[in-house]
CSV table of C-alpha atoms in Angstrom, one decimal:
chain,number,residue,atom,x,y,z
F,1,ARG,CA,53.7,191.6,133.3
F,2,ASP,CA,53.3,187.8,132.8
F,3,THR,CA,54.9,185.2,130.8
F,4,GLN,CA,52.6,186.0,127.8
F,5,SER,CA,54.7,189.3,127.4
F,6,GLY,CA,58.1,187.4,128.6
F,7,ARG,CA,57.4,185.3,125.2
F,8,ARG,CA,56.6,188.1,123.3
F,9,MET,CA,59.9,189.0,124.0
F,10,LEU,CA,61.9,186.0,124.1
F,11,VAL,CA,64.2,186.9,121.2
F,12,GLY,CA,64.4,191.1,121.8
F,13,THR,CA,67.0,190.1,124.3
F,14,MET,CA,69.3,188.4,120.6
F,15,ARG,CA,67.7,190.6,118.2
F,16,GLY,CA,70.5,193.6,118.5
F,17,ALA,CA,72.7,190.8,119.4
F,18,CYS,CA,72.5,189.1,116.2
F,19,VAL,CA,72.5,186.3,117.3
F,20,GLY,CA,74.4,183.7,114.7
F,21,ALA,CA,73.8,179.9,115.0
F,22,VAL,CA,77.7,178.9,115.3
F,23,LEU,CA,79.7,177.4,112.7
F,24,PHE,CA,79.3,173.0,113.2
F,25,LEU,CA,82.8,171.2,113.8
F,26,ALA,CA,81.9,169.0,117.1
F,27,LEU,CA,84.0,167.4,120.1
F,28,MET,CA,84.3,165.6,122.7
F,29,SER,CA,85.0,166.6,126.1
F,30,ALA,CA,84.7,165.5,129.4
F,31,SER,CA,85.8,165.4,133.4
F,32,SER,CA,87.2,161.4,134.1
F,33,ILE,CA,83.7,160.2,136.0
F,34,ALA,CA,82.0,157.4,133.7
F,35,LEU,CA,78.7,158.7,133.2
F,36,PRO,CA,75.0,156.5,132.2
F,37,VAL,CA,75.3,157.5,128.3
F,38,ARG,CA,74.0,154.8,126.0
F,39,GLU,CA,76.1,153.1,122.7
F,40,PRO,CA,75.7,155.0,119.7
F,41,THR,CA,72.6,153.3,117.7
F,42,SER,CA,72.2,152.0,114.0
F,43,ASP,CA,69.2,154.2,114.3
F,44,LYS,CA,70.4,157.0,115.7
F,45,PRO,CA,68.7,160.8,113.4
F,46,TRP,CA,69.1,161.2,109.6
F,47,PHE,CA,70.6,164.7,110.4
F,48,CYS,CA,73.6,163.3,112.2
F,49,HIS,CA,74.7,162.4,108.9
F,50,ASP,CA,78.2,160.0,110.0
F,51,LEU,CA,78.8,162.1,113.0
F,52,ASP,CA,78.4,161.5,117.0
F,53,CYS,CA,75.8,163.1,118.3
F,54,PRO,CA,73.0,162.8,121.3
F,55,GLN,CA,71.1,160.5,122.0
F,56,PHE,CA,67.0,161.7,123.0
F,57,GLU,CA,64.0,159.8,123.5
F,58,VAL,CA,61.1,161.8,122.2
F,59,LEU,CA,58.1,161.9,124.4
F,60,GLU,CA,55.4,163.8,122.4
F,61,THR,CA,55.2,165.4,119.4
F,62,ASN,CA,52.9,168.2,118.7
F,63,SER,CA,51.6,171.2,116.7
F,64,SER,CA,50.5,174.7,117.3
F,65,LYS,CA,50.1,177.3,115.5
F,66,GLY,CA,51.9,176.2,112.5
F,67,VAL,CA,54.3,175.2,114.3
F,68,LYS,CA,55.7,171.4,114.1
F,69,TYR,CA,57.9,170.6,117.3
F,70,GLU,CA,58.5,168.2,119.8
F,71,LEU,CA,59.3,167.4,123.7
F,72,ARG,CA,63.0,165.4,123.7
F,73,LYS,CA,64.9,163.8,126.9
F,74,TYR,CA,67.9,164.0,126.5
F,75,PRO,CA,70.0,161.7,129.0
F,76,ALA,CA,73.4,163.3,130.7
F,77,ALA,CA,76.3,163.5,128.8
F,78,ARG,CA,80.0,165.1,128.3
F,79,TRP,CA,80.4,168.4,126.6
F,80,VAL,CA,83.6,171.0,125.6
F,81,TYR,CA,82.8,174.1,125.9
F,82,THR,CA,83.9,178.1,125.8
F,83,MET,CA,82.6,180.9,126.7
F,84,VAL,CA,83.6,184.9,125.4
F,85,GLN,CA,82.0,188.0,126.6
F,86,PHE,CA,80.5,190.5,123.5
F,87,ASP,CA,78.8,194.0,123.5
F,88,THR,CA,77.5,194.7,120.1
F,89,GLU,CA,76.1,192.8,116.9
F,90,ASP,CA,79.6,193.4,116.0
F,91,ASP,CA,81.6,192.4,118.8
F,92,PHE,CA,79.3,189.2,118.7
F,93,LYS,CA,81.0,188.0,115.3
F,94,LYS,CA,84.2,188.6,116.6
F,95,ALA,CA,83.2,186.1,119.6
F,96,GLN,CA,81.8,183.8,117.6
F,97,GLY,CA,84.7,183.4,116.0
F,98,THR,CA,86.8,183.6,119.2
F,99,ALA,CA,85.0,180.4,120.6
F,100,PHE,CA,85.1,178.4,116.9
F,101,MET,CA,88.6,178.7,117.0
F,102,ARG,CA,89.3,177.6,120.5
F,103,LEU,CA,87.5,175.2,120.4
F,104,PHE,CA,88.4,173.8,117.2
F,105,GLN,CA,92.0,174.2,118.2
F,106,TYR,CA,91.1,171.7,121.1
F,107,ILE,CA,90.3,169.4,118.6
F,108,SER,CA,92.6,169.6,116.4
F,109,GLY,CA,95.3,168.8,119.0
F,110,ALA,CA,95.4,171.1,121.8
F,111,ASN,CA,94.9,169.0,125.1
F,112,GLU,CA,97.4,167.4,126.7
F,113,ALA,CA,97.3,163.9,125.3
F,114,LYS,CA,97.3,166.5,121.9
F,115,ALA,CA,95.0,163.9,120.5
F,116,LYS,CA,93.3,164.6,117.4
F,117,ILE,CA,89.8,164.3,118.4
F,118,ALA,CA,86.5,163.2,115.5
F,119,MET,CA,83.9,166.0,115.0
F,120,THR,CA,80.5,165.6,116.3
F,121,ALA,CA,77.5,167.4,115.7
F,122,PRO,CA,75.3,169.5,116.6
F,123,VAL,CA,77.4,172.5,117.7
F,124,VAL,CA,75.2,174.5,120.7
F,125,ASP,CA,74.8,178.0,120.5
F,126,THR,CA,73.4,180.3,124.0
F,127,ILE,CA,73.6,183.4,124.9
F,128,VAL,CA,73.2,184.8,128.2
F,129,PRO,CA,72.2,188.4,128.3
F,130,GLY,CA,74.7,190.6,130.9
F,131,GLN,CA,72.3,191.7,133.3
F,132,GLY,CA,74.8,194.8,134.8
F,133,PRO,CA,75.4,197.9,134.7
F,134,LEU,CA,78.1,197.5,132.1
F,135,CYS,CA,76.2,194.8,130.0
F,136,LYS,CA,78.5,192.0,129.2
F,137,ASN,CA,76.8,189.4,126.9
F,138,ASN,CA,78.1,186.3,127.2
F,139,LEU,CA,78.0,183.8,124.5
F,140,THR,CA,78.8,179.9,125.1
F,141,LEU,CA,79.6,177.5,121.9
F,142,SER,CA,79.7,173.8,123.2
F,143,PHE,CA,80.4,170.7,121.3
F,144,PHE,CA,79.2,167.4,122.4
F,145,VAL,CA,82.1,164.4,123.5
F,146,PRO,CA,82.8,161.4,120.8
F,147,PHE,CA,81.0,158.5,122.4
F,148,ASP,CA,84.1,156.8,122.2
F,149,PHE,CA,85.0,159.6,125.2
F,150,GLN,CA,81.9,159.2,127.3
F,151,ARG,CA,82.9,157.2,129.6
F,152,ILE,CA,86.6,157.2,130.3
F,153,GLY,CA,87.1,160.8,129.5
F,154,PRO,CA,88.9,163.2,126.9
F,155,PRO,CA,92.0,164.5,127.0
F,156,LYS,CA,92.1,167.9,129.0
F,157,PRO,CA,92.2,171.1,127.3
F,158,THR,CA,95.4,173.1,127.0
F,159,ASP,CA,94.0,176.3,126.8
F,160,PRO,CA,92.8,177.3,129.9
F,161,GLU,CA,89.5,179.0,128.5
F,162,VAL,CA,88.7,175.6,127.2
F,163,PHE,CA,86.1,173.7,129.7
F,164,LEU,CA,84.8,169.9,129.9
F,165,THR,CA,81.7,169.3,131.8
F,166,GLU,CA,78.7,166.9,131.9
F,167,TRP,CA,75.3,168.6,131.1
F,168,THR,CA,72.7,166.0,133.3
F,169,GLU,CA,69.4,164.8,132.1
F,170,MET,CA,67.5,167.5,130.7
F,171,GLN,CA,64.0,168.0,129.2
F,172,VAL,CA,64.0,170.0,125.7
F,173,TYR,CA,61.0,171.3,123.2
F,174,VAL,CA,62.5,171.5,119.4
F,175,SER,CA,61.3,172.8,116.7
F,176,SER,CA,63.0,172.2,113.1
F,177,PHE,CA,63.9,173.9,110.1
F,178,SER,CA,66.1,174.4,107.5
F,179,THR,CA,68.8,177.5,105.9
F,180,LEU,CA,70.3,177.5,103.1
F,181,PRO,CA,74.6,177.7,103.2
F,182,PRO,CA,76.4,178.5,105.7
F,183,GLY,CA,73.3,178.9,108.4
F,184,PRO,CA,70.8,180.1,109.7
F,185,SER,CA,71.3,184.2,110.3
F,186,GLY,CA,70.8,186.0,113.6
F,187,LYS,CA,67.1,187.5,112.2
F,188,THR,CA,66.9,183.8,111.6
F,189,LEU,CA,67.4,182.3,115.2
F,190,ALA,CA,65.4,184.7,116.5
F,191,GLU,CA,62.1,184.6,114.1
F,192,GLU,CA,62.5,180.4,114.3
F,193,ALA,CA,62.3,181.2,118.3
F,194,GLN,CA,59.8,183.0,118.9
F,195,LYS,CA,57.8,180.8,116.9
F,196,LEU,CA,58.6,178.4,119.0
F,197,ALA,CA,57.8,180.2,121.9
F,198,ASP,CA,54.4,181.1,120.7
F,199,ALA,CA,53.2,177.6,120.4
F,200,LEU,CA,53.8,176.1,123.2
F,201,PRO,CA,52.1,176.8,126.4
F,202,THR,CA,52.1,179.5,128.7
F,203,GLY,CA,54.8,178.8,131.3
F,204,SER,CA,56.1,175.4,130.4
F,205,PHE,CA,59.8,176.9,129.4
F,206,GLU,CA,62.2,178.9,130.2
F,207,ALA,CA,62.3,182.3,128.9
F,208,SER,CA,66.1,182.8,128.8
F,209,PRO,CA,68.3,181.9,127.0
F,210,PHE,CA,66.8,180.0,124.1
F,211,LEU,CA,69.7,177.5,122.4
F,212,SER,CA,70.5,177.0,118.7
F,213,ALA,CA,71.7,173.4,117.3
F,214,GLN,CA,72.9,173.2,113.9
F,215,TYR,CA,73.8,169.9,112.5
F,216,ASP,CA,75.6,171.0,109.1
F,217,SER,CA,79.0,172.3,107.7
F,218,PRO,CA,78.4,175.4,106.1
F,219,PHE,CA,79.4,173.2,102.8
F,220,ARG,CA,76.5,171.1,102.9
F,221,VAL,CA,74.0,172.6,100.5
F,222,PHE,CA,71.0,170.0,100.9
F,223,ARG,CA,69.0,168.3,103.2
F,224,ARG,CA,69.9,171.3,106.3
F,225,HIS,CA,69.2,170.7,109.3
F,226,ASP,CA,69.1,172.8,112.1
F,227,GLU,CA,67.0,173.2,115.5
F,228,ILE,CA,66.0,175.7,118.0
F,229,TRP,CA,65.6,174.4,121.8
F,230,LEU,CA,63.7,174.8,125.0
F,231,LYS,CA,64.6,173.9,128.0
F,232,LYS,CA,61.1,172.8,129.5
F,233,LEU,CA,60.1,174.0,133.1
F,234,PRO,CA,59.1,171.8,135.5
F,235,ALA,CA,56.0,173.0,136.1
F,236,ALA,CA,53.5,176.3,134.9
F,237,GLY,CA,53.3,179.0,136.4
F,238,ASN,CA,56.5,179.6,137.9
F,239,VAL,CA,57.7,181.9,136.0
F,240,LYS,CA,57.7,185.6,137.2
F,241,VAL,CA,59.5,188.0,133.8
F,242,GLU,CA,60.9,192.0,134.3
F,243,PHE,CA,62.2,193.5,132.3
F,244,LEU,CA,65.2,195.5,132.3
F,245,HIS,CA,65.1,199.4,131.3
F,246,GLU,CA,66.4,199.2,126.9
F,247,ALA,CA,68.3,203.0,127.1
F,248,LEU,CA,70.6,201.4,130.1
F,249,CYS,CA,71.0,197.7,128.7
F,250,PRO,CA,69.7,197.7,125.0
F,251,TYR,CA,71.1,193.7,124.9
F,252,CYS,CA,69.7,192.4,128.1
F,253,ILE,CA,65.7,193.4,128.1
F,254,LEU,CA,64.7,190.4,129.6
F,255,GLN,CA,65.3,189.3,133.3
F,256,VAL,CA,63.7,185.4,134.0
F,257,SER,CA,63.6,185.3,138.1
F,258,THR,CA,63.5,182.3,139.0
F,259,ALA,CA,66.4,180.0,139.7
F,260,MET,CA,68.0,179.2,136.8
F,261,PRO,CA,70.9,176.7,136.5
F,262,LEU,CA,73.3,177.2,134.3
F,263,LEU,CA,73.5,174.9,131.3
F,264,TYR,CA,77.3,175.2,130.7
F,265,PRO,CA,79.1,175.4,134.4
F,266,PRO,CA,82.3,176.1,134.6
């Protein structure tokens, strides 16, 4: 089975899990190593509003099959994240709430400095389908670290299930869309991800997982902004897609056999 099939099935892993876009508070995180993160500028995208958000460079813009998208390059930056496992759609909703509260408590003072940390955007959400016989799926919820802490490093979490990390430089294909409050549903995310996958050149992106980025509070009514991110592969044609047995693992349909570095290493 080829990559074309992989693109058609890209969101299959997420439909059963009802991939919801995560709530929108954000925060900080890091280690104590200085990172080459640029200073915030006054020309940040409008959808960041008054929040710190990761800077990026637009490398190209394209339109295909009615989908407008761009290729962005993000520099290395500090993020904070947590992971929760789930099995079913109901479990996913519960996992989402659990993950959010962990990070919300962190920015509210559950850290070694007892510091209140500013909210940021976006909230980035991804699901890595389980591939073993127990078929546990992993939800990772990540918040960007405010610029004040990008170099000096934020305080360490007191919750052992909240982690600070550094994302290396990456390139992602991005499509944008807008939804009504409180934000995109799992079905909407799946549809938007499929549209972007179908619009991209074959073999140009990682088939699984996809990331969703949300920039707005559930209470914002107008000018809402949501995104789908698909990570760019270094070269075309190097992805082999295999399908697991749906009856054994209903949420674990897609398996990419190329070595794929974790976006959220512990």
